[in-house]
Structures are given as C-alpha cells and as structure tokens.
Amino acid sequence: GLTSSRNMAHTHSHSCRHGDVKPNEAHHTHGHSQQPESSKSLAAAAHATLHCLIGCVIGEVLGLVIGVQLGLPVWGTVTLAITLAYVSGFALSIFPLMRRTGLSFNAAFKAIWLGEAVSIAVMEIVMNVVDYHMGGMTSGSVLSTQFWQALLYAIPAGYLAAFPVN
C-alpha cells in the first residue's frame, strides 16, 4: 500500500525476510512468533503509526507553542506546526535508518519519503482540524487549559486517522 517505502525501510535492518528462507525454517531459525500474518500486519501498522505520531507531535507541539505564544494568525500557526512536524517526523525515520543500515541521507530519504509523507499528511490534517475546532490554537496562551485540552483530543485523533494509512 501507501507505506511500501516505509516497510522497505523497516526491513533494511533485518538480515533476511520471510521470502528469503524456506517456509518451515522461518519459525525455527529466526525465532519468529506463530502469530497469523494479519496480526503481524496490524502490529506493524500500530508500531509505524506510533512512530509517526511521536515525530509529528514533537513538531506539532513546538509549532503550536511558538505560533500561539507569538500570536501568529491561525494559518501561520498551522503552517509552522505542519512544517516542524514534517521535519521532526522525517528526522526520526531517516537518521535511525541511516545508523542501522549505513545508507546515505539521500538513500534513506528515498526509502521512506512516500510512506512518511502520506502518514504525516493525514495525521497533521486531522490533528490541526481537531485542535482548531477545540480552540487550542486560538487560545492565546500555552498556559491556557484549552490549549492543552485540544492537544489531548488532537493527538489520539491523528493516530486513529493515520492508522489505516500505515
């Protein structure tokens, strides 16, 4: 699906994939669990979505804090939050992949860009819509309860929206 490049990135750290071994050897020589493929896929999607969420939240919260505290207009705050979410989201995928595999920055970027771009886009759209409608980004201060309450709803909403993408 849309995250084939992300899945490729995650498989770089494994010395072999199921297709590289005989079916009866996969569970004995590599210590794989006996989970059905659908459970493995759901677990992988949950992990990928959580990983994406962490990167997005770092940039999103930083962008919202800066935008709200500086009194930027809503679109300025949204643009800053989304930009920083992409930067932090990509950084949390590219640099560990480079470290694990020895890939160059460009090769690591090519391996993950599509899956990350789509997942972050879905997550950011939903998070910012929820935050805006709950008044978080228009609260006027990061000390406002409304600012943090909106984030408490926006973050899980972003996760739930991006899960099917991953």
PDB file of C-alpha atoms in Angstrom:
ATOM      1  CA  GLY A   1       0.000   0.000   0.000  1.00  0.00           C
ATOM      2  CA  LEU A   2       0.978   3.550   0.598  1.00  0.00           C
ATOM      3  CA  THR A   3       3.632   2.632   3.115  1.00  0.00           C
ATOM      4  CA  SER A   4       5.600   0.212   0.992  1.00  0.00           C
ATOM      5  CA  SER A   5       8.597   2.522   1.171  1.00  0.00           C
ATOM      6  CA  ARG A   6       8.251   2.662   4.961  1.00  0.00           C
ATOM      7  CA  ASN A   7       8.028  -1.126   5.134  1.00  0.00           C
ATOM      8  CA  MET A   8      11.111  -1.344   2.954  1.00  0.00           C
ATOM      9  CA  ALA A   9      12.892   0.971   5.364  1.00  0.00           C
ATOM     10  CA  HIS A  10      11.966  -1.193   8.318  1.00  0.00           C
ATOM     11  CA  THR A  11      13.115  -4.379   6.578  1.00  0.00           C
ATOM     12  CA  HIS A  12      16.589  -2.992   5.880  1.00  0.00           C
ATOM     13  CA  SER A  13      17.553  -3.788   9.465  1.00  0.00           C
ATOM     14  CA  HIS A  14      16.695  -7.486   9.114  1.00  0.00           C
ATOM     15  CA  SER A  15      19.268  -9.762   7.520  1.00  0.00           C
ATOM     16  CA  CYS A  16      16.568 -11.829   5.870  1.00  0.00           C
ATOM     17  CA  ARG A  17      12.890 -11.651   5.163  1.00  0.00           C
ATOM     18  CA  HIS A  18      10.372 -14.476   5.088  1.00  0.00           C
ATOM     19  CA  GLY A  19      10.746 -14.721   1.304  1.00  0.00           C
ATOM     20  CA  ASP A  20      14.457 -15.480   1.709  1.00  0.00           C
ATOM     21  CA  VAL A  21      14.017 -18.693   3.705  1.00  0.00           C
ATOM     22  CA  LYS A  22      12.088 -21.912   3.291  1.00  0.00           C
ATOM     23  CA  PRO A  23       8.665 -21.773   4.987  1.00  0.00           C
ATOM     24  CA  ASN A  24       9.497 -24.481   7.534  1.00  0.00           C
ATOM     25  CA  GLU A  25      12.777 -22.771   8.505  1.00  0.00           C
ATOM     26  CA  ALA A  26      11.366 -19.321   9.157  1.00  0.00           C
ATOM     27  CA  HIS A  27       9.939 -20.165  12.552  1.00  0.00           C
ATOM     28  CA  HIS A  28      12.828 -22.279  13.750  1.00  0.00           C
ATOM     29  CA  THR A  29      15.990 -20.471  12.692  1.00  0.00           C
ATOM     30  CA  HIS A  30      14.803 -16.911  13.147  1.00  0.00           C
ATOM     31  CA  GLY A  31      12.653 -17.104  16.247  1.00  0.00           C
ATOM     32  CA  HIS A  32       9.572 -15.569  14.625  1.00  0.00           C
ATOM     33  CA  SER A  33       6.357 -15.908  16.562  1.00  0.00           C
ATOM     34  CA  GLN A  34       3.483 -18.081  15.435  1.00  0.00           C
ATOM     35  CA  GLN A  35       1.180 -15.050  15.002  1.00  0.00           C
ATOM     36  CA  PRO A  36      -1.037 -15.000  11.922  1.00  0.00           C
ATOM     37  CA  GLU A  37       0.078 -12.598   9.189  1.00  0.00           C
ATOM     38  CA  SER A  38      -2.941 -10.313   9.850  1.00  0.00           C
ATOM     39  CA  SER A  39      -1.893  -9.875  13.487  1.00  0.00           C
ATOM     40  CA  LYS A  40       1.675  -9.140  12.406  1.00  0.00           C
ATOM     41  CA  SER A  41       0.399  -6.576   9.887  1.00  0.00           C
ATOM     42  CA  LEU A  42      -1.777  -4.873  12.491  1.00  0.00           C
ATOM     43  CA  ALA A  43       1.086  -4.803  14.981  1.00  0.00           C
ATOM     44  CA  ALA A  44       3.429  -3.385  12.336  1.00  0.00           C
ATOM     45  CA  ALA A  45       0.865  -0.727  11.393  1.00  0.00           C
ATOM     46  CA  ALA A  46       0.330   0.183  15.057  1.00  0.00           C
ATOM     47  CA  HIS A  47       4.095   0.488  15.572  1.00  0.00           C
ATOM     48  CA  ALA A  48       4.597   2.551  12.390  1.00  0.00           C
ATOM     49  CA  THR A  49       1.704   4.843  13.332  1.00  0.00           C
ATOM     50  CA  LEU A  50       3.025   5.341  16.853  1.00  0.00           C
ATOM     51  CA  HIS A  51       6.498   6.104  15.484  1.00  0.00           C
ATOM     52  CA  CYS A  52       4.980   8.632  13.077  1.00  0.00           C
ATOM     53  CA  LEU A  53       2.881  10.129  15.867  1.00  0.00           C
ATOM     54  CA  ILE A  54       5.936  10.738  18.050  1.00  0.00           C
ATOM     55  CA  GLY A  55       7.680  12.640  15.270  1.00  0.00           C
ATOM     56  CA  CYS A  56       4.551  14.589  14.387  1.00  0.00           C
ATOM     57  CA  VAL A  57       3.760  15.513  17.978  1.00  0.00           C
ATOM     58  CA  ILE A  58       7.257  16.876  18.588  1.00  0.00           C
ATOM     59  CA  GLY A  59       6.989  19.245  15.628  1.00  0.00           C
ATOM     60  CA  GLU A  60       3.285  19.939  16.040  1.00  0.00           C
ATOM     61  CA  VAL A  61       3.518  20.944  19.690  1.00  0.00           C
ATOM     62  CA  LEU A  62       6.624  23.044  19.081  1.00  0.00           C
ATOM     63  CA  GLY A  63       4.914  24.810  16.175  1.00  0.00           C
ATOM     64  CA  LEU A  64       1.723  25.402  18.151  1.00  0.00           C
ATOM     65  CA  VAL A  65       3.629  26.707  21.171  1.00  0.00           C
ATOM     66  CA  ILE A  66       5.627  29.128  19.042  1.00  0.00           C
ATOM     67  CA  GLY A  67       2.619  30.211  16.966  1.00  0.00           C
ATOM     68  CA  VAL A  68       0.278  30.707  19.926  1.00  0.00           C
ATOM     69  CA  GLN A  69       2.858  32.494  22.070  1.00  0.00           C
ATOM     70  CA  LEU A  70       3.867  34.824  19.227  1.00  0.00           C
ATOM     71  CA  GLY A  71       0.215  35.489  18.425  1.00  0.00           C
ATOM     72  CA  LEU A  72       0.580  34.317  14.829  1.00  0.00           C
ATOM     73  CA  PRO A  73      -2.579  34.105  12.754  1.00  0.00           C
ATOM     74  CA  VAL A  74      -4.159  30.636  12.617  1.00  0.00           C
ATOM     75  CA  TRP A  75      -2.775  29.835   9.149  1.00  0.00           C
ATOM     76  CA  GLY A  76       0.695  30.915  10.242  1.00  0.00           C
ATOM     77  CA  THR A  77       0.491  28.675  13.290  1.00  0.00           C
ATOM     78  CA  VAL A  78      -0.822  25.740  11.228  1.00  0.00           C
ATOM     79  CA  THR A  79       1.908  26.192   8.619  1.00  0.00           C
ATOM     80  CA  LEU A  80       4.616  26.335  11.271  1.00  0.00           C
ATOM     81  CA  ALA A  81       3.219  23.290  13.107  1.00  0.00           C
ATOM     82  CA  ILE A  82       2.960  21.209   9.926  1.00  0.00           C
ATOM     83  CA  THR A  83       6.422  22.217   8.726  1.00  0.00           C
ATOM     84  CA  LEU A  84       8.011  21.298  12.048  1.00  0.00           C
ATOM     85  CA  ALA A  85       6.008  18.046  12.180  1.00  0.00           C
ATOM     86  CA  TYR A  86       7.419  17.045   8.790  1.00  0.00           C
ATOM     87  CA  VAL A  87      10.957  17.967   9.826  1.00  0.00           C
ATOM     88  CA  SER A  88      10.808  16.034  13.100  1.00  0.00           C
ATOM     89  CA  GLY A  89       8.842  13.131  11.588  1.00  0.00           C
ATOM     90  CA  PHE A  90      11.324  12.644   8.758  1.00  0.00           C
ATOM     91  CA  ALA A  91      14.310  13.098  11.086  1.00  0.00           C
ATOM     92  CA  LEU A  92      13.017  10.361  13.415  1.00  0.00           C
ATOM     93  CA  SER A  93      12.852   7.976  10.462  1.00  0.00           C
ATOM     94  CA  ILE A  94      15.843   8.921   8.334  1.00  0.00           C
ATOM     95  CA  PHE A  95      18.603   9.149  10.935  1.00  0.00           C
ATOM     96  CA  PRO A  96      17.877   5.828  12.687  1.00  0.00           C
ATOM     97  CA  LEU A  97      17.622   4.138   9.277  1.00  0.00           C
ATOM     98  CA  MET A  98      20.994   5.602   8.264  1.00  0.00           C
ATOM     99  CA  ARG A  99      22.530   4.428  11.539  1.00  0.00           C
ATOM    100  CA  ARG A 100      21.072   0.890  11.273  1.00  0.00           C
ATOM    101  CA  THR A 101      21.820   0.293   7.615  1.00  0.00           C
ATOM    102  CA  GLY A 102      24.675   2.586   6.625  1.00  0.00           C
ATOM    103  CA  LEU A 103      22.518   4.185   3.930  1.00  0.00           C
ATOM    104  CA  SER A 104      23.328   7.734   2.858  1.00  0.00           C
ATOM    105  CA  PHE A 105      20.887  10.522   3.689  1.00  0.00           C
ATOM    106  CA  ASN A 106      19.546  10.523   0.109  1.00  0.00           C
ATOM    107  CA  ALA A 107      19.109   6.743   0.023  1.00  0.00           C
ATOM    108  CA  ALA A 108      17.368   6.728   3.402  1.00  0.00           C
ATOM    109  CA  PHE A 109      15.118   9.587   2.293  1.00  0.00           C
ATOM    110  CA  LYS A 110      14.192   7.721  -0.901  1.00  0.00           C
ATOM    111  CA  ALA A 111      13.379   4.601   1.143  1.00  0.00           C
ATOM    112  CA  ILE A 112      10.911   6.316   3.475  1.00  0.00           C
ATOM    113  CA  TRP A 113       9.642   9.523   1.848  1.00  0.00           C
ATOM    114  CA  LEU A 114       6.320   8.331   0.421  1.00  0.00           C
ATOM    115  CA  GLY A 115       5.135   6.408   3.467  1.00  0.00           C
ATOM    116  CA  GLU A 116       6.171   9.217   5.812  1.00  0.00           C
ATOM    117  CA  ALA A 117       4.726  11.984   3.633  1.00  0.00           C
ATOM    118  CA  VAL A 118       1.291  10.369   3.376  1.00  0.00           C
ATOM    119  CA  SER A 119       1.120   9.282   7.010  1.00  0.00           C
ATOM    120  CA  ILE A 120       2.224  12.687   8.315  1.00  0.00           C
ATOM    121  CA  ALA A 121      -0.194  14.488   5.979  1.00  0.00           C
ATOM    122  CA  VAL A 122      -3.195  12.505   7.215  1.00  0.00           C
ATOM    123  CA  MET A 123      -2.122  12.847  10.836  1.00  0.00           C
ATOM    124  CA  GLU A 124      -1.474  16.594  10.566  1.00  0.00           C
ATOM    125  CA  ILE A 125      -4.740  17.384   8.795  1.00  0.00           C
ATOM    126  CA  VAL A 126      -6.768  15.639  11.477  1.00  0.00           C
ATOM    127  CA  MET A 127      -4.725  16.958  14.407  1.00  0.00           C
ATOM    128  CA  ASN A 128      -4.930  20.550  13.205  1.00  0.00           C
ATOM    129  CA  VAL A 129      -8.654  20.370  12.422  1.00  0.00           C
ATOM    130  CA  VAL A 130      -9.381  18.977  15.897  1.00  0.00           C
ATOM    131  CA  ASP A 131      -7.063  21.477  17.590  1.00  0.00           C
ATOM    132  CA  TYR A 132      -8.597  24.395  15.688  1.00  0.00           C
ATOM    133  CA  HIS A 133     -12.193  23.362  16.395  1.00  0.00           C
ATOM    134  CA  MET A 134     -11.432  22.871  20.079  1.00  0.00           C
ATOM    135  CA  GLY A 135      -9.849  26.329  20.244  1.00  0.00           C
ATOM    136  CA  GLY A 136      -6.332  25.207  21.139  1.00  0.00           C
ATOM    137  CA  MET A 137      -4.515  27.243  18.535  1.00  0.00           C
ATOM    138  CA  THR A 138      -6.708  30.275  19.189  1.00  0.00           C
ATOM    139  CA  SER A 139      -6.464  30.055  22.980  1.00  0.00           C
ATOM    140  CA  GLY A 140      -3.945  32.904  23.146  1.00  0.00           C
ATOM    141  CA  SER A 141      -1.554  31.186  25.562  1.00  0.00           C
ATOM    142  CA  VAL A 142       0.122  27.852  26.140  1.00  0.00           C
ATOM    143  CA  LEU A 143      -0.799  28.332  29.785  1.00  0.00           C
ATOM    144  CA  SER A 144      -4.456  28.011  28.845  1.00  0.00           C
ATOM    145  CA  THR A 145      -6.254  24.796  29.748  1.00  0.00           C
ATOM    146  CA  GLN A 146      -7.951  24.992  26.365  1.00  0.00           C
ATOM    147  CA  PHE A 147      -4.568  24.801  24.572  1.00  0.00           C
ATOM    148  CA  TRP A 148      -3.625  21.518  26.287  1.00  0.00           C
ATOM    149  CA  GLN A 149      -7.126  20.074  26.243  1.00  0.00           C
ATOM    150  CA  ALA A 150      -7.277  20.499  22.476  1.00  0.00           C
ATOM    151  CA  LEU A 151      -3.964  18.658  22.126  1.00  0.00           C
ATOM    152  CA  LEU A 152      -5.238  15.815  24.305  1.00  0.00           C
ATOM    153  CA  TYR A 153      -8.002  15.233  21.760  1.00  0.00           C
ATOM    154  CA  ALA A 154      -5.994  16.073  18.629  1.00  0.00           C
ATOM    155  CA  ILE A 155      -3.169  13.599  19.266  1.00  0.00           C
ATOM    156  CA  PRO A 156      -5.257  10.401  19.527  1.00  0.00           C
ATOM    157  CA  ALA A 157      -7.461  11.625  16.650  1.00  0.00           C
ATOM    158  CA  GLY A 158      -4.342  11.961  14.481  1.00  0.00           C
ATOM    159  CA  TYR A 159      -3.220   8.464  15.441  1.00  0.00           C
ATOM    160  CA  LEU A 160      -6.613   6.937  14.643  1.00  0.00           C
ATOM    161  CA  ALA A 161      -6.759   8.713  11.272  1.00  0.00           C
ATOM    162  CA  ALA A 162      -3.254   7.625  10.234  1.00  0.00           C
ATOM    163  CA  PHE A 163      -3.530   4.006  11.417  1.00  0.00           C
ATOM    164  CA  PRO A 164      -5.384   2.767   8.295  1.00  0.00           C
ATOM    165  CA  VAL A 165      -2.803   4.546   6.107  1.00  0.00           C
ATOM    166  CA  ASN A 166       0.024   2.654   7.760  1.00  0.00           C
TER     167      ASN A 166
END
